[in-house]
Amino acid sequence: MARYRGYDKQHIIESLQNAENFLRSLSIGPATEEMLDEWLKEEPYKDISAAQIDKDLVEAMQTSDATTVFLRSHEIFRAHALTDTAGKGRNVYEDLMCWGAFAGMVTHELRPSDTEEYNHLIEFYGDYIQAKIDPDAALSKQALDASKFLQKVEKDYGTKTVGQAMEVLKDGFAKKEFRDHQVKEAYAAISGLEANFKDELKAKSPFQAYGIAVDYDGNDFQEIQRRANEFLPKLYEVLEKYHDMDEVDLGHVMLGSVTKDQSKNGVLFFATERTAQAVMRALPDQQLVDYNGDPVRFAPPRPKISRLNRPKTP
């Protein structure tokens, strides 16, 4: 069966259908419904189902906009997953996340459905705060650290408690003094959902940061470039092959630090695990590390088994 980023087409179809149905069930607004209806007019499920080999499935995913249709709704799915970590919200989110439904770049264009989604999230976070957090509780350092806008509200209006902050935010939103994305950010920070529950979401994007480290710890960019030139042609040869399979981001291959703690220099790239394994096989004399700086190990090729396509126990 044709696979996309390691997942078979049936998983892709079911995860997209479940996400579409879940988004509609939230009754976010007419613009969101219209966006989904317009997408369905192109019969994306039919195109994906017709793919017989991996290359055909990649093309179907791209031409049908299946890779981007839910990209701008990422926070909707994530927020509901964080409050429903053992149920439907979590499953929908994780089944999309594992094949990279949220891995693309969001444009700055504002659509009518975006405004509806901002309003939905403001109401969603507001309801959660009202149900779970004491209005007399002091604004936590965790919340203030998570939102620069909330810091500004505290400074400008002297808000010290959750209740005071919510009153100011509601008033500013109603009078259109505060923008919807600012209020949404502040509400999300006060809720503490991201900090408290993110570790319960196990699915990761198939795209991860990898680096080929060079044996040089200095800051001379030309020296990093000189050492990287020894393997860059071969690296690009591998990456271009997997770019055609939608498994690497060629627009973000960078020279410089390749680890989170900036302890190693070299070439950083963003790709799937399968791409990283191919890079290792093509460049056996180079040191491939993940973003934490840990060496990447050779692993045998294996199909991805999701919750949707895992064989059922008799």
XYZ file of N, CA, C and O in Angstrom, residues 32 51 53 58-60 70-71 73 85 114 153 173 195-196 198-199 203 211 215 234 247 270 277 291 304 312-313:
112
model
N -15.673 28.770 8.541
C -14.943 27.512 8.717
C -15.639 26.390 7.966
O -14.983 25.574 7.304
N -4.183 6.586 -5.169
C -2.719 6.461 -5.263
C -2.292 5.015 -5.031
O -2.712 4.385 -4.064
N 1.258 3.977 -5.527
C 2.636 3.927 -5.049
C 2.935 5.202 -4.271
O 2.177 6.182 -4.338
N 2.266 11.060 -2.641
C 2.857 12.371 -2.367
C 2.217 13.429 -3.250
O 1.831 14.507 -2.788
N 2.072 13.117 -4.531
C 1.462 14.069 -5.470
C 0.010 14.347 -5.102
O -0.442 15.498 -5.119
N -0.722 13.292 -4.722
C -2.121 13.468 -4.333
C -2.246 14.323 -3.080
O -3.154 15.159 -2.971
N -5.500 21.672 7.356
C -5.704 21.877 8.793
C -4.528 22.599 9.459
O -4.497 22.722 10.687
N -3.603 23.065 8.642
C -2.395 23.691 9.181
C -2.715 24.894 10.058
O -2.188 25.039 11.161
N -5.366 25.502 11.593
C -6.234 25.131 12.715
C -5.478 24.343 13.780
O -6.104 23.752 14.670
N -7.125 14.504 27.059
C -5.924 13.709 26.805
C -6.171 12.213 26.773
O -5.265 11.451 26.479
N -10.082 32.258 10.106
C -9.098 32.498 11.168
C -9.722 33.308 12.303
O -9.493 33.029 13.487
N -0.425 43.800 30.170
C -1.698 44.052 30.854
C -1.471 44.218 32.354
O -2.014 45.131 32.987
N -11.302 43.437 24.804
C -11.714 42.681 23.615
C -13.066 43.182 23.125
O -13.273 43.371 21.916
N 1.520 24.242 29.583
C 2.555 23.868 30.546
C 2.186 22.611 31.328
O 3.042 21.784 31.645
N 0.900 22.447 31.627
C 0.484 21.368 32.516
C 0.243 20.028 31.830
O 0.381 18.974 32.454
N 1.147 19.294 28.162
C 1.774 19.024 26.862
C 2.541 17.699 26.845
O 2.624 17.047 25.801
N 3.077 17.283 27.990
C 3.848 16.035 28.020
C 2.959 14.804 27.831
O 3.459 13.724 27.536
N 2.458 12.186 20.371
C 2.790 12.248 18.948
C 3.720 13.421 18.655
O 3.548 14.516 19.175
N 21.604 17.339 12.556
C 22.794 18.089 12.172
C 23.970 17.189 11.868
O 24.136 16.139 12.507
N 34.253 18.993 13.011
C 35.228 18.989 14.104
C 35.840 20.379 14.258
O 37.012 20.613 13.955
N 27.263 15.627 -1.352
C 26.627 14.329 -1.120
C 25.384 14.486 -0.266
O 24.363 13.803 -0.486
N 9.774 14.702 2.357
C 10.307 14.279 3.645
C 11.488 15.115 4.118
O 12.159 14.755 5.089
N 16.123 19.825 8.424
C 14.871 19.340 9.008
C 14.286 18.278 8.082
O 14.028 18.541 6.908
N 18.269 8.538 8.254
C 18.926 7.233 8.103
C 19.625 7.137 6.744
O 20.727 6.580 6.644
N 18.838 17.268 17.659
C 18.943 18.646 18.153
C 19.413 18.712 19.602
O 19.862 19.757 20.065
N 5.502 2.560 9.803
C 4.926 3.257 10.941
C 3.585 2.623 11.296
O 2.741 2.408 10.424
N -5.317 -5.493 15.040
C -6.125 -5.739 16.226
C -5.755 -7.090 16.855
O -5.521 -8.073 16.170
N -5.704 -7.112 18.173
C -5.393 -8.347 18.898
C -6.594 -9.284 18.841
O -7.728 -8.864 19.132
